[in-house]
Amino acid sequence: MIHYIIVKWNSDANKKALSENARALYVDAAKISGVRKVGIKENITPRDNRYDLMIALYMDNDALTVWDNSELHLKWKSDFGGFIEKKCIFDCEE
């Protein structure tokens, strides 16, 4: 499956720095059991109604619980949660 995390940063956040830090955090995501690869894309259209960052985790269908409990995911939530205005989580077949 593909596990998408789509984020809109707070309006006063340093979006460039946050995106760079998210890339640095997620660089080792594929080392987590069941996660095969990760892709990260930044928004290219600067409009207020756009989200800023999309993270796509390609993983086994049964790996979501492992991911949810991983140190990387917990660090994502603790380090970045305060900068997120809203997010969308979407899972689909590859």
mmCIF file of N, CA, C and O in Angstrom:
data_model
loop_
_atom_site.group_PDB
_atom_site.id
_atom_site.type_symbol
_atom_site.label_atom_id
_atom_site.label_comp_id
_atom_site.label_asym_id
_atom_site.label_seq_id
_atom_site.Cartn_x
_atom_site.Cartn_y
_atom_site.Cartn_z
ATOM 1 N N MET A 1 0.836 -1.178 0.000
ATOM 2 C CA MET A 1 0.000 0.000 0.000
ATOM 3 C C MET A 1 0.878 1.237 0.000
ATOM 4 O O MET A 1 2.076 1.166 0.268
ATOM 5 N N ILE A 2 0.263 2.372 -0.291
ATOM 6 C CA ILE A 2 0.940 3.654 -0.158
ATOM 7 C C ILE A 2 0.233 4.411 0.960
ATOM 8 O O ILE A 2 -0.986 4.571 0.939
ATOM 9 N N HIS A 3 1.019 4.833 1.931
ATOM 10 C CA HIS A 3 0.521 5.597 3.080
ATOM 11 C C HIS A 3 0.952 7.044 2.863
ATOM 12 O O HIS A 3 2.135 7.353 2.908
ATOM 13 N N TYR A 4 -0.022 7.910 2.577
ATOM 14 C CA TYR A 4 0.265 9.323 2.328
ATOM 15 C C TYR A 4 0.045 10.139 3.587
ATOM 16 O O TYR A 4 -0.947 9.946 4.299
ATOM 17 N N ILE A 5 0.964 11.064 3.829
ATOM 18 C CA ILE A 5 0.833 12.058 4.888
ATOM 19 C C ILE A 5 0.949 13.398 4.173
ATOM 20 O O ILE A 5 2.005 13.733 3.626
ATOM 21 N N ILE A 6 -0.131 14.156 4.146
ATOM 22 C CA ILE A 6 -0.165 15.416 3.416
ATOM 23 C C ILE A 6 -0.373 16.526 4.444
ATOM 24 O O ILE A 6 -1.329 16.498 5.219
ATOM 25 N N VAL A 7 0.552 17.489 4.451
ATOM 26 C CA VAL A 7 0.650 18.453 5.539
ATOM 27 C C VAL A 7 0.523 19.888 5.039
ATOM 28 O O VAL A 7 1.100 20.250 4.013
ATOM 29 N N LYS A 8 -0.202 20.682 5.794
ATOM 30 C CA LYS A 8 -0.215 22.136 5.618
ATOM 31 C C LYS A 8 0.421 22.722 6.868
ATOM 32 O O LYS A 8 -0.063 22.518 7.977
ATOM 33 N N TRP A 9 1.539 23.407 6.681
ATOM 34 C CA TRP A 9 2.230 24.020 7.816
ATOM 35 C C TRP A 9 1.452 25.236 8.310
ATOM 36 O O TRP A 9 0.700 25.860 7.551
ATOM 37 N N ASN A 10 1.669 25.605 9.559
ATOM 38 C CA ASN A 10 1.108 26.847 10.095
ATOM 39 C C ASN A 10 1.575 28.018 9.233
ATOM 40 O O ASN A 10 2.678 27.998 8.675
ATOM 41 N N SER A 11 0.771 29.061 9.151
ATOM 42 C CA SER A 11 1.085 30.186 8.265
ATOM 43 C C SER A 11 2.379 30.907 8.637
ATOM 44 O O SER A 11 3.053 31.453 7.769
ATOM 45 N N ASP A 12 2.757 30.896 9.897
ATOM 46 C CA ASP A 12 3.980 31.590 10.322
ATOM 47 C C ASP A 12 5.199 30.667 10.370
ATOM 48 O O ASP A 12 6.278 31.082 10.791
ATOM 49 N N ALA A 13 5.050 29.443 9.930
ATOM 50 C CA ALA A 13 6.148 28.472 9.983
ATOM 51 C C ALA A 13 7.156 28.714 8.859
ATOM 52 O O ALA A 13 6.806 29.224 7.797
ATOM 53 N N ASN A 14 8.388 28.323 9.104
ATOM 54 C CA ASN A 14 9.426 28.358 8.074
ATOM 55 C C ASN A 14 9.277 27.075 7.251
ATOM 56 O O ASN A 14 9.862 26.041 7.569
ATOM 57 N N LYS A 15 8.500 27.147 6.194
ATOM 58 C CA LYS A 15 8.127 25.970 5.408
ATOM 59 C C LYS A 15 9.337 25.288 4.782
ATOM 60 O O LYS A 15 9.411 24.064 4.743
ATOM 61 N N LYS A 16 10.278 26.071 4.299
ATOM 62 C CA LYS A 16 11.468 25.500 3.667
ATOM 63 C C LYS A 16 12.272 24.691 4.680
ATOM 64 O O LYS A 16 12.662 23.548 4.413
ATOM 65 N N ALA A 17 12.498 25.248 5.841
ATOM 66 C CA ALA A 17 13.272 24.548 6.870
ATOM 67 C C ALA A 17 12.536 23.304 7.357
ATOM 68 O O ALA A 17 13.155 22.248 7.546
ATOM 69 N N LEU A 18 11.247 23.406 7.550
ATOM 70 C CA LEU A 18 10.479 22.248 7.996
ATOM 71 C C LEU A 18 10.524 21.122 6.964
ATOM 72 O O LEU A 18 10.691 19.951 7.319
ATOM 73 N N SER A 19 10.391 21.465 5.694
ATOM 74 C CA SER A 19 10.454 20.447 4.641
ATOM 75 C C SER A 19 11.832 19.794 4.595
ATOM 76 O O SER A 19 11.937 18.574 4.446
ATOM 77 N N GLU A 20 12.878 20.583 4.730
ATOM 78 C CA GLU A 20 14.235 20.031 4.749
ATOM 79 C C GLU A 20 14.426 19.108 5.952
ATOM 80 O O GLU A 20 15.019 18.027 5.831
ATOM 81 N N ASN A 21 13.929 19.524 7.106
ATOM 82 C CA ASN A 21 14.043 18.695 8.312
ATOM 83 C C ASN A 21 13.228 17.412 8.199
ATOM 84 O O ASN A 21 13.649 16.358 8.674
ATOM 85 N N ALA A 22 12.073 17.497 7.559
ATOM 86 C CA ALA A 22 11.256 16.296 7.352
ATOM 87 C C ALA A 22 11.984 15.320 6.424
ATOM 88 O O ALA A 22 12.014 14.109 6.687
ATOM 89 N N ARG A 23 12.592 15.831 5.374
ATOM 90 C CA ARG A 23 13.383 14.972 4.470
ATOM 91 C C ARG A 23 14.505 14.281 5.236
ATOM 92 O O ARG A 23 14.746 13.087 5.053
ATOM 93 N N ALA A 24 15.193 15.029 6.078
ATOM 94 C CA ALA A 24 16.294 14.456 6.861
ATOM 95 C C ALA A 24 15.787 13.376 7.813
ATOM 96 O O ALA A 24 16.426 12.339 7.994
ATOM 97 N N LEU A 25 14.624 13.597 8.411
ATOM 98 C CA LEU A 25 14.060 12.604 9.332
ATOM 99 C C LEU A 25 13.657 11.336 8.585
ATOM 100 O O LEU A 25 13.928 10.224 9.046
ATOM 101 N N TYR A 26 13.022 11.490 7.440
ATOM 102 C CA TYR A 26 12.457 10.346 6.720
ATOM 103 C C TYR A 26 13.469 9.589 5.865
ATOM 104 O O TYR A 26 13.131 8.575 5.273
ATOM 105 N N VAL A 27 14.706 10.048 5.806
ATOM 106 C CA VAL A 27 15.703 9.410 4.943
ATOM 107 C C VAL A 27 15.891 7.923 5.278
ATOM 108 O O VAL A 27 16.167 7.114 4.393
ATOM 109 N N ASP A 28 15.705 7.548 6.520
ATOM 110 C CA ASP A 28 15.890 6.151 6.929
ATOM 111 C C ASP A 28 14.578 5.391 7.125
ATOM 112 O O ASP A 28 14.571 4.309 7.711
ATOM 113 N N ALA A 29 13.482 5.927 6.631
ATOM 114 C CA ALA A 29 12.178 5.283 6.849
ATOM 115 C C ALA A 29 12.126 3.866 6.285
ATOM 116 O O ALA A 29 11.481 2.985 6.857
ATOM 117 N N ALA A 30 12.822 3.618 5.179
ATOM 118 C CA ALA A 30 12.781 2.293 4.558
ATOM 119 C C ALA A 30 13.514 1.238 5.386
ATOM 120 O O ALA A 30 13.432 0.052 5.068
ATOM 121 N N LYS A 31 14.194 1.649 6.437
ATOM 122 C CA LYS A 31 14.841 0.681 7.326
ATOM 123 C C LYS A 31 13.837 0.068 8.311
ATOM 124 O O LYS A 31 14.145 -0.915 8.974
ATOM 125 N N ILE A 32 12.653 0.656 8.388
ATOM 126 C CA ILE A 32 11.611 0.133 9.275
ATOM 127 C C ILE A 32 10.972 -1.079 8.611
ATOM 128 O O ILE A 32 10.662 -1.059 7.411
ATOM 129 N N SER A 33 10.779 -2.117 9.382
ATOM 130 C CA SER A 33 10.228 -3.363 8.862
ATOM 131 C C SER A 33 8.913 -3.123 8.123
ATOM 132 O O SER A 33 7.986 -2.517 8.662
ATOM 133 N N GLY A 34 8.851 -3.589 6.878
ATOM 134 C CA GLY A 34 7.642 -3.484 6.077
ATOM 135 C C GLY A 34 7.560 -2.233 5.224
ATOM 136 O O GLY A 34 6.714 -2.139 4.341
ATOM 137 N N VAL A 35 8.422 -1.248 5.489
ATOM 138 C CA VAL A 35 8.452 -0.031 4.670
ATOM 139 C C VAL A 35 9.505 -0.241 3.587
ATOM 140 O O VAL A 35 10.663 -0.493 3.879
ATOM 141 N N ARG A 36 9.090 -0.136 2.331
ATOM 142 C CA ARG A 36 10.000 -0.409 1.219
ATOM 143 C C ARG A 36 10.693 0.836 0.684
ATOM 144 O O ARG A 36 11.843 0.796 0.300
ATOM 145 N N LYS A 37 9.972 1.948 0.626
ATOM 146 C CA LYS A 37 10.591 3.193 0.167
ATOM 147 C C LYS A 37 9.729 4.369 0.592
ATOM 148 O O LYS A 37 8.577 4.212 0.983
ATOM 149 N N VAL A 38 10.333 5.543 0.514
ATOM 150 C CA VAL A 38 9.636 6.778 0.874
ATOM 151 C C VAL A 38 9.871 7.809 -0.221
ATOM 152 O O VAL A 38 10.944 7.858 -0.824
ATOM 153 N N GLY A 39 8.852 8.587 -0.493
ATOM 154 C CA GLY A 39 8.970 9.705 -1.426
ATOM 155 C C GLY A 39 8.406 10.951 -0.774
ATOM 156 O O GLY A 39 7.396 10.889 -0.063
ATOM 157 N N ILE A 40 9.066 12.081 -0.985
ATOM 158 C CA ILE A 40 8.617 13.341 -0.406
ATOM 159 C C ILE A 40 8.571 14.388 -1.502
ATOM 160 O O ILE A 40 9.513 14.535 -2.275
ATOM 161 N N LYS A 41 7.479 15.117 -1.545
ATOM 162 C CA LYS A 41 7.293 16.183 -2.533
ATOM 163 C C LYS A 41 6.805 17.444 -1.814
ATOM 164 O O LYS A 41 5.971 17.379 -0.913
ATOM 165 N N GLU A 42 7.348 18.596 -2.255
ATOM 166 C CA GLU A 42 6.872 19.878 -1.761
ATOM 167 C C GLU A 42 5.919 20.486 -2.788
ATOM 168 O O GLU A 42 6.073 20.284 -3.994
ATOM 169 N N ASN A 43 4.969 21.247 -2.306
ATOM 170 C CA ASN A 43 4.053 21.966 -3.172
ATOM 171 C C ASN A 43 4.819 23.001 -3.998
ATOM 172 O O ASN A 43 5.741 23.647 -3.507
ATOM 173 N N ILE A 44 4.433 23.179 -5.241
ATOM 174 C CA ILE A 44 5.090 24.165 -6.111
ATOM 175 C C ILE A 44 4.195 25.359 -6.439
ATOM 176 O O ILE A 44 4.611 26.284 -7.118
ATOM 177 N N THR A 45 2.955 25.331 -5.945
ATOM 178 C CA THR A 45 2.010 26.408 -6.213
ATOM 179 C C THR A 45 1.733 27.164 -4.920
ATOM 180 O O THR A 45 1.029 26.664 -4.046
ATOM 181 N N PRO A 46 2.271 28.367 -4.775
ATOM 182 C CA PRO A 46 2.115 29.109 -3.517
ATOM 183 C C PRO A 46 0.747 29.777 -3.384
ATOM 184 O O PRO A 46 0.586 30.968 -3.636
ATOM 185 N N ARG A 47 -0.223 29.009 -2.993
ATOM 186 C CA ARG A 47 -1.573 29.529 -2.764
ATOM 187 C C ARG A 47 -2.025 29.093 -1.378
ATOM 188 O O ARG A 47 -1.662 28.025 -0.890
ATOM 189 N N ASP A 48 -2.854 29.924 -0.763
ATOM 190 C CA ASP A 48 -3.301 29.645 0.600
ATOM 191 C C ASP A 48 -4.090 28.347 0.725
ATOM 192 O O ASP A 48 -4.095 27.727 1.781
ATOM 193 N N ASN A 49 -4.756 27.933 -0.347
ATOM 194 C CA ASN A 49 -5.583 26.729 -0.269
ATOM 195 C C ASN A 49 -4.823 25.456 -0.635
ATOM 196 O O ASN A 49 -5.419 24.423 -0.861
ATOM 197 N N ARG A 50 -3.494 25.518 -0.673
ATOM 198 C CA ARG A 50 -2.677 24.348 -0.991
ATOM 199 C C ARG A 50 -2.014 23.800 0.259
ATOM 200 O O ARG A 50 -1.652 24.533 1.176
ATOM 201 N N TYR A 51 -1.826 22.486 0.259
ATOM 202 C CA TYR A 51 -1.007 21.851 1.291
ATOM 203 C C TYR A 51 0.456 22.030 0.888
ATOM 204 O O TYR A 51 0.760 22.316 -0.263
ATOM 205 N N ASP A 52 1.367 21.848 1.834
ATOM 206 C CA ASP A 52 2.773 22.182 1.613
ATOM 207 C C ASP A 52 3.688 20.994 1.348
ATOM 208 O O ASP A 52 4.683 21.145 0.641
ATOM 209 N N LEU A 53 3.376 19.855 1.910
ATOM 210 C CA LEU A 53 4.289 18.714 1.854
ATOM 211 C C LEU A 53 3.505 17.419 1.737
ATOM 212 O O LEU A 53 2.460 17.267 2.386
ATOM 213 N N MET A 54 4.011 16.501 0.909
ATOM 214 C CA MET A 54 3.395 15.183 0.790
ATOM 215 C C MET A 54 4.476 14.126 0.997
ATOM 216 O O MET A 54 5.502 14.142 0.325
ATOM 217 N N ILE A 55 4.220 13.253 1.939
ATOM 218 C CA ILE A 55 5.114 12.125 2.212
ATOM 219 C C ILE A 55 4.371 10.866 1.789
ATOM 220 O O ILE A 55 3.223 10.668 2.178
ATOM 221 N N ALA A 56 5.018 10.042 0.992
ATOM 222 C CA ALA A 56 4.422 8.773 0.545
ATOM 223 C C ALA A 56 5.311 7.633 1.027
ATOM 224 O O ALA A 56 6.475 7.555 0.653
ATOM 225 N N LEU A 57 4.749 6.787 1.863
ATOM 226 C CA LEU A 57 5.460 5.602 2.352
ATOM 227 C C LEU A 57 4.897 4.379 1.643
ATOM 228 O O LEU A 57 3.700 4.106 1.726
ATOM 229 N N TYR A 58 5.749 3.678 0.936
ATOM 230 C CA TYR A 58 5.365 2.457 0.238
ATOM 231 C C TYR A 58 5.658 1.309 1.195
ATOM 232 O O TYR A 58 6.811 1.068 1.551
ATOM 233 N N MET A 59 4.600 0.647 1.629
ATOM 234 C CA MET A 59 4.765 -0.355 2.674
ATOM 235 C C MET A 59 3.852 -1.549 2.470
ATOM 236 O O MET A 59 2.877 -1.474 1.713
ATOM 237 N N ASP A 60 4.199 -2.621 3.160
ATOM 238 C CA ASP A 60 3.328 -3.795 3.176
ATOM 239 C C ASP A 60 2.029 -3.414 3.877
ATOM 240 O O ASP A 60 2.027 -2.583 4.792
ATOM 241 N N ASN A 61 0.939 -4.020 3.462
ATOM 242 C CA ASN A 61 -0.361 -3.702 4.061
ATOM 243 C C ASN A 61 -0.394 -3.904 5.567
ATOM 244 O O ASN A 61 -1.091 -3.186 6.273
ATOM 245 N N ASP A 62 0.354 -4.865 6.066
ATOM 246 C CA ASP A 62 0.319 -5.150 7.500
ATOM 247 C C ASP A 62 1.394 -4.392 8.290
ATOM 248 O O ASP A 62 1.579 -4.635 9.474
ATOM 249 N N ALA A 63 2.086 -3.461 7.655
ATOM 250 C CA ALA A 63 3.179 -2.739 8.324
ATOM 251 C C ALA A 63 2.735 -1.452 9.007
ATOM 252 O O ALA A 63 3.535 -0.804 9.684
ATOM 253 N N LEU A 64 1.481 -1.079 8.873
ATOM 254 C CA LEU A 64 1.021 0.196 9.423
ATOM 255 C C LEU A 64 1.171 0.267 10.946
ATOM 256 O O LEU A 64 1.583 1.295 11.481
ATOM 257 N N THR A 65 0.892 -0.816 11.641
ATOM 258 C CA THR A 65 1.049 -0.821 13.097
ATOM 259 C C THR A 65 2.507 -0.672 13.487
ATOM 260 O O THR A 65 2.835 0.062 14.430
ATOM 261 N N VAL A 66 3.393 -1.343 12.763
ATOM 262 C CA VAL A 66 4.834 -1.212 13.018
ATOM 263 C C VAL A 66 5.244 0.244 12.801
ATOM 264 O O VAL A 66 5.977 0.826 13.605
ATOM 265 N N TRP A 67 4.784 0.836 11.706
ATOM 266 C CA TRP A 67 5.086 2.234 11.411
ATOM 267 C C TRP A 67 4.571 3.149 12.523
ATOM 268 O O TRP A 67 5.293 4.017 13.012
ATOM 269 N N ASP A 68 3.317 2.976 12.911
ATOM 270 C CA ASP A 68 2.718 3.829 13.946
ATOM 271 C C ASP A 68 3.515 3.814 15.244
ATOM 272 O O ASP A 68 3.543 4.815 15.955
ATOM 273 N N ASN A 69 4.131 2.699 15.561
ATOM 274 C CA ASN A 69 4.872 2.561 16.816
ATOM 275 C C ASN A 69 6.376 2.795 16.668
ATOM 276 O O ASN A 69 7.110 2.677 17.647
ATOM 277 N N SER A 70 6.820 3.134 15.459
ATOM 278 C CA SER A 70 8.253 3.313 15.227
ATOM 279 C C SER A 70 8.753 4.614 15.855
ATOM 280 O O SER A 70 8.012 5.584 16.019
ATOM 281 N N GLU A 71 10.041 4.627 16.193
ATOM 282 C CA GLU A 71 10.664 5.828 16.751
ATOM 283 C C GLU A 71 10.576 6.996 15.768
ATOM 284 O O GLU A 71 10.348 8.136 16.174
ATOM 285 N N LEU A 72 10.752 6.708 14.479
ATOM 286 C CA LEU A 72 10.696 7.758 13.476
ATOM 287 C C LEU A 72 9.324 8.428 13.466
ATOM 288 O O LEU A 72 9.219 9.656 13.474
ATOM 289 N N HIS A 73 8.266 7.637 13.468
ATOM 290 C CA HIS A 73 6.915 8.195 13.458
ATOM 291 C C HIS A 73 6.639 8.997 14.722
ATOM 292 O O HIS A 73 6.053 10.086 14.667
ATOM 293 N N LEU A 74 7.060 8.488 15.855
ATOM 294 C CA LEU A 74 6.852 9.207 17.121
ATOM 295 C C LEU A 74 7.640 10.519 17.130
ATOM 296 O O LEU A 74 7.151 11.538 17.633
ATOM 297 N N LYS A 75 8.845 10.504 16.560
ATOM 298 C CA LYS A 75 9.648 11.726 16.468
ATOM 299 C C LYS A 75 8.982 12.716 15.524
ATOM 300 O O LYS A 75 8.946 13.926 15.794
ATOM 301 N N TRP A 76 8.449 12.244 14.409
ATOM 302 C CA TRP A 76 7.707 13.096 13.481
ATOM 303 C C TRP A 76 6.587 13.819 14.220
ATOM 304 O O TRP A 76 6.434 15.026 14.115
ATOM 305 N N LYS A 77 5.815 13.068 14.975
ATOM 306 C CA LYS A 77 4.679 13.655 15.684
ATOM 307 C C LYS A 77 5.130 14.662 16.742
ATOM 308 O O LYS A 77 4.554 15.746 16.853
ATOM 309 N N SER A 78 6.167 14.323 17.493
ATOM 310 C CA SER A 78 6.594 15.220 18.572
ATOM 311 C C SER A 78 7.326 16.455 18.042
ATOM 312 O O SER A 78 7.117 17.561 18.537
ATOM 313 N N ASP A 79 8.158 16.295 17.019
ATOM 314 C CA ASP A 79 8.965 17.411 16.520
ATOM 315 C C ASP A 79 8.221 18.311 15.534
ATOM 316 O O ASP A 79 8.523 19.503 15.437
ATOM 317 N N PHE A 80 7.283 17.770 14.806
ATOM 318 C CA PHE A 80 6.628 18.538 13.749
ATOM 319 C C PHE A 80 5.164 18.864 14.041
ATOM 320 O O PHE A 80 4.599 19.760 13.414
ATOM 321 N N GLY A 81 4.548 18.153 14.960
ATOM 322 C CA GLY A 81 3.120 18.320 15.228
ATOM 323 C C GLY A 81 2.709 19.748 15.533
ATOM 324 O O GLY A 81 1.654 20.213 15.097
ATOM 325 N N GLY A 82 3.528 20.473 16.263
ATOM 326 C CA GLY A 82 3.202 21.846 16.626
ATOM 327 C C GLY A 82 3.246 22.831 15.468
ATOM 328 O O GLY A 82 2.759 23.956 15.596
ATOM 329 N N PHE A 83 3.827 22.426 14.343
ATOM 330 C CA PHE A 83 3.934 23.297 13.167
ATOM 331 C C PHE A 83 2.878 22.993 12.111
ATOM 332 O O PHE A 83 2.851 23.640 11.066
ATOM 333 N N ILE A 84 2.034 22.005 12.382
ATOM 334 C CA ILE A 84 1.045 21.564 11.391
ATOM 335 C C ILE A 84 -0.307 22.209 11.658
ATOM 336 O O ILE A 84 -0.880 22.050 12.730
ATOM 337 N N GLU A 85 -0.787 22.943 10.651
ATOM 338 C CA GLU A 85 -2.125 23.530 10.734
ATOM 339 C C GLU A 85 -3.178 22.451 10.515
ATOM 340 O O GLU A 85 -4.164 22.375 11.231
ATOM 341 N N LYS A 86 -2.945 21.633 9.488
ATOM 342 C CA LYS A 86 -3.837 20.500 9.229
ATOM 343 C C LYS A 86 -3.092 19.477 8.400
ATOM 344 O O LYS A 86 -2.078 19.775 7.769
ATOM 345 N N LYS A 87 -3.616 18.256 8.430
ATOM 346 C CA LYS A 87 -2.999 17.189 7.655
ATOM 347 C C LYS A 87 -4.072 16.234 7.173
ATOM 348 O O LYS A 87 -5.175 16.179 7.713
ATOM 349 N N CYS A 88 -3.706 15.483 6.169
ATOM 350 C CA CYS A 88 -4.571 14.466 5.602
ATOM 351 C C CYS A 88 -3.772 13.175 5.550
ATOM 352 O O CYS A 88 -2.634 13.169 5.089
ATOM 353 N N ILE A 89 -4.360 12.111 6.026
ATOM 354 C CA ILE A 89 -3.743 10.783 5.942
ATOM 355 C C ILE A 89 -4.606 9.968 4.985
ATOM 356 O O ILE A 89 -5.826 9.916 5.125
ATOM 357 N N PHE A 90 -3.947 9.354 4.008
ATOM 358 C CA PHE A 90 -4.670 8.605 2.985
ATOM 359 C C PHE A 90 -3.883 7.348 2.649
ATOM 360 O O PHE A 90 -2.676 7.422 2.395
ATOM 361 N N ASP A 91 -4.545 6.207 2.694
ATOM 362 C CA ASP A 91 -3.925 4.932 2.353
ATOM 363 C C ASP A 91 -4.619 4.361 1.117
ATOM 364 O O ASP A 91 -5.843 4.396 1.019
ATOM 365 N N CYS A 92 -3.807 3.818 0.198
ATOM 366 C CA CYS A 92 -4.388 3.228 -1.004
ATOM 367 C C CYS A 92 -3.477 2.090 -1.501
ATOM 368 O O CYS A 92 -2.349 1.932 -1.049
ATOM 369 N N GLU A 93 -4.001 1.342 -2.427
ATOM 370 C CA GLU A 93 -3.214 0.296 -3.074
ATOM 371 C C GLU A 93 -2.185 0.951 -3.984
ATOM 372 O O GLU A 93 -2.401 2.039 -4.502
ATOM 373 N N GLU A 94 -1.071 0.250 -4.181
ATOM 374 C CA GLU A 94 -0.040 0.768 -5.101
ATOM 375 C C GLU A 94 -0.510 0.668 -6.523
ATOM 376 O O GLU A 94 -1.277 -0.154 -6.898
#
